[in-house]
mmCIF file of C-alpha atoms in Angstrom:
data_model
loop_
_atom_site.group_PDB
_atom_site.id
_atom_site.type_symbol
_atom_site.label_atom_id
_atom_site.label_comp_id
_atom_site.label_asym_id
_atom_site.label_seq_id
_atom_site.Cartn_x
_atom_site.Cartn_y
_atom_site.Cartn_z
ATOM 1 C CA UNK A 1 -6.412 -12.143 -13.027
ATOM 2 C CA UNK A 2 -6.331 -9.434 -10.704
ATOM 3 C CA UNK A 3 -6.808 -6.065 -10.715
ATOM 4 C CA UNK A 4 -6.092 -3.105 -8.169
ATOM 5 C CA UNK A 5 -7.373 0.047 -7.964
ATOM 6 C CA UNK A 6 -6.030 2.648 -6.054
ATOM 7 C CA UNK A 7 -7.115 5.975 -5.020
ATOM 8 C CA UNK A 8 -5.907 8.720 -2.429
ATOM 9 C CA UNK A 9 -2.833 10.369 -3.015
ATOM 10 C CA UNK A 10 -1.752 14.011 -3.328
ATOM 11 C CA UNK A 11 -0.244 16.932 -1.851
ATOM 12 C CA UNK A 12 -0.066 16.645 2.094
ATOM 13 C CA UNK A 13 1.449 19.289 5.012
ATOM 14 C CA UNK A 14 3.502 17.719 7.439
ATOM 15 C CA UNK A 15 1.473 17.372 10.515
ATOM 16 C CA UNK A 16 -1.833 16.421 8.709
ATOM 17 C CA UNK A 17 -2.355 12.898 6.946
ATOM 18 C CA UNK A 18 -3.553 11.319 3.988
ATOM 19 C CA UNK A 19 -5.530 7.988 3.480
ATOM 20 C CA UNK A 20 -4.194 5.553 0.447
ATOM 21 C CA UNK A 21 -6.846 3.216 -0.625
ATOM 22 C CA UNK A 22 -6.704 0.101 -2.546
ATOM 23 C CA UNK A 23 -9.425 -2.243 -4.086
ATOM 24 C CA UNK A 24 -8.523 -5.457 -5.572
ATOM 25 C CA UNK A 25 -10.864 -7.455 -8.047
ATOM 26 C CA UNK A 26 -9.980 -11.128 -8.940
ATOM 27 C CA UNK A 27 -11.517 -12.911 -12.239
ATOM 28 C CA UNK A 28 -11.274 -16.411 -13.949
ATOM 29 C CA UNK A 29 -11.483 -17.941 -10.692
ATOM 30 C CA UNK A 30 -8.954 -19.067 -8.634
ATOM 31 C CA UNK A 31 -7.679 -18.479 -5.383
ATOM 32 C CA UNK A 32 -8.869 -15.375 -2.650
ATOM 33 C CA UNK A 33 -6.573 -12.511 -2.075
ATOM 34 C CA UNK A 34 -4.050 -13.313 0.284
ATOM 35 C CA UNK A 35 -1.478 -10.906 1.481
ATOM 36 C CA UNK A 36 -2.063 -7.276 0.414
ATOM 37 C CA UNK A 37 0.445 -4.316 0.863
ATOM 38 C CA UNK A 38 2.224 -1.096 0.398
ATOM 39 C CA UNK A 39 5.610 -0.097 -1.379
ATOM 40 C CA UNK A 40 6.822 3.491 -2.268
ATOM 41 C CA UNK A 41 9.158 4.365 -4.988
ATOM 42 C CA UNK A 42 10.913 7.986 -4.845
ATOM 43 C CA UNK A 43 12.795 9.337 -7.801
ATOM 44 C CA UNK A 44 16.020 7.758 -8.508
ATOM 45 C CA UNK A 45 15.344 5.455 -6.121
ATOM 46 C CA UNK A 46 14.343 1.311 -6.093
ATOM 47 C CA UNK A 47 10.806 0.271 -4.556
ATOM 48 C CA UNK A 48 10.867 -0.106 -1.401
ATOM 49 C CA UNK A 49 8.623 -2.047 0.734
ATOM 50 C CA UNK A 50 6.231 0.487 3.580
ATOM 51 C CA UNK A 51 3.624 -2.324 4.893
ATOM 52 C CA UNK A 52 2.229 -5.618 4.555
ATOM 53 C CA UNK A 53 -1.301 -7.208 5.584
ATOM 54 C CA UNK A 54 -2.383 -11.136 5.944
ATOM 55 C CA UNK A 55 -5.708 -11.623 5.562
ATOM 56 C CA UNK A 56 -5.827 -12.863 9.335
ATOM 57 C CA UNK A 57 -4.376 -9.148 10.149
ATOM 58 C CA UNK A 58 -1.065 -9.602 10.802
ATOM 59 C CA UNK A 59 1.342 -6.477 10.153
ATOM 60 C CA UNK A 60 4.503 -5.806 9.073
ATOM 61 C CA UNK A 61 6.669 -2.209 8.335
ATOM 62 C CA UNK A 62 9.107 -0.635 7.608
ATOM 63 C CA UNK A 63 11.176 0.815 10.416
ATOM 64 C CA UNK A 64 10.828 4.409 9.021
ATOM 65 C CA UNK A 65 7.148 4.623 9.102
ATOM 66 C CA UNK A 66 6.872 2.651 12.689
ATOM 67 C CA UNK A 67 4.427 4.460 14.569
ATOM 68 C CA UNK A 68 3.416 6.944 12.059
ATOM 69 C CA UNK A 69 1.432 4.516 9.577
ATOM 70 C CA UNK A 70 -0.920 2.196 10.061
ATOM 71 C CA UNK A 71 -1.705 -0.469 7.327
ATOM 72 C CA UNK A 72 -5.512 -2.347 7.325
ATOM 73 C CA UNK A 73 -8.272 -3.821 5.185
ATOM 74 C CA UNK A 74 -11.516 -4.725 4.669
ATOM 75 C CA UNK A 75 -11.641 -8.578 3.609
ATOM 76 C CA UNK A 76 -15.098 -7.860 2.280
ATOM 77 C CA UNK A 77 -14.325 -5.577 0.082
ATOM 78 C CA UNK A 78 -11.046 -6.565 -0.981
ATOM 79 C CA UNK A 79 -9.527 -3.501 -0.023
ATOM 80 C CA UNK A 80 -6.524 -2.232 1.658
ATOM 81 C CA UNK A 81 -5.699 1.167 3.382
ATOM 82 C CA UNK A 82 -2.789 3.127 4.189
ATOM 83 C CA UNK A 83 -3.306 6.145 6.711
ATOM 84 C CA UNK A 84 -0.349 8.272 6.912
ATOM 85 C CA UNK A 85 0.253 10.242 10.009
ATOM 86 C CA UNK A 86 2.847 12.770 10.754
ATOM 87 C CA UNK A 87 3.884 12.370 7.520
ATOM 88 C CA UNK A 88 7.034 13.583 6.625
ATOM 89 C CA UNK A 89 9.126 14.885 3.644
ATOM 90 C CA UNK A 90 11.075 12.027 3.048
ATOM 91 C CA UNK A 91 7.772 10.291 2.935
ATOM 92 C CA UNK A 92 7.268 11.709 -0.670
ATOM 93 C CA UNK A 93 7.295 9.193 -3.636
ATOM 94 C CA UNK A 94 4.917 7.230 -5.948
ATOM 95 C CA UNK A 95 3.005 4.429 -3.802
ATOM 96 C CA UNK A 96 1.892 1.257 -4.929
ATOM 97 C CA UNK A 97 -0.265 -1.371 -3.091
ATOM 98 C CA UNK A 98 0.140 -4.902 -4.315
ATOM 99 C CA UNK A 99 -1.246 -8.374 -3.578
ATOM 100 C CA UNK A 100 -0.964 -11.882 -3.708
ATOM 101 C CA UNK A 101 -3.435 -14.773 -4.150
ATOM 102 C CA UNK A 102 -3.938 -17.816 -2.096
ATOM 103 C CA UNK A 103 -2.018 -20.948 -3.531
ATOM 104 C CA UNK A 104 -0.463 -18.678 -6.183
ATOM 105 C CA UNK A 105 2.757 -17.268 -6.662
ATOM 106 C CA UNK A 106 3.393 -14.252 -8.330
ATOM 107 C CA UNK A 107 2.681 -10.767 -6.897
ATOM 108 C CA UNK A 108 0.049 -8.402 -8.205
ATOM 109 C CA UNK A 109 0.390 -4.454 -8.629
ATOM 110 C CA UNK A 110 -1.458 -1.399 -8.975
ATOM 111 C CA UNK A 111 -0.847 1.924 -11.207
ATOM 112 C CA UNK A 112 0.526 3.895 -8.600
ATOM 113 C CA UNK A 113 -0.029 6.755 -6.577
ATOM 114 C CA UNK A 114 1.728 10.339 -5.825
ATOM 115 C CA UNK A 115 2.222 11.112 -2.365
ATOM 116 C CA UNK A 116 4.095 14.607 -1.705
ATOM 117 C CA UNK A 117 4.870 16.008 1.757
ATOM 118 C CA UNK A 118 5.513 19.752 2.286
ATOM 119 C CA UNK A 119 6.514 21.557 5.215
#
């Protein structure tokens, strides 16, 4: 099994930024963590995907955050980041990291996360 942990989160002004953190714990064996990410969930609307991480570093995001966040993690500690930049309002909802595990299938998720933005 796996378990994440996240931490961060809160109220943030536009023009400052806000770190997410993310720690994930694996039991029983099995495989490593494998790809670790972000995805954001405002009221009334579906999950969306912000960022994804390989273990080898490779990036993907979202077109809307582009250039304002930066995804990375520490393959030590099992841990992925989110720093938020010039965040803005529309940046507000609940975030969740997730991950997957080498040679397995199904996708892992933590508890979740407020993130509000005021101007």
């Amino acid at each position: 099994q796996v378990q994440l942990v996240q931490s961060g989160g809160g109220l943030v002004q536009t023009g400052g930024s806000l770190r997410l953190s993310c720690a994930a714990s694996r039991s029983g064996g099995g495989g490593a963590i494998n790809t670790m990410g972000w995805y954001r969930q405002a009221p009334g609307e579906q999950r969306e995907l912000v960022a994804t991480i390989t273990t080898g570093g490779s990036t993907n995001y979202a077109d809307s955050v582009k250039g304002r966040f930066t995804i990375s993690r520490d393959n030590v500690r099992n841990t992925v980041y989110l720093q938020m930049n010039s965040p803005k309002p529309e940046d507000t909802a609940v975030y969740y990291c997730t991950a997957t595990v080498i040679f397995g299938t199904r996708q892992y998720w933590g508890q979740g996360t407020q993130v509000t933005v005021s101007s």
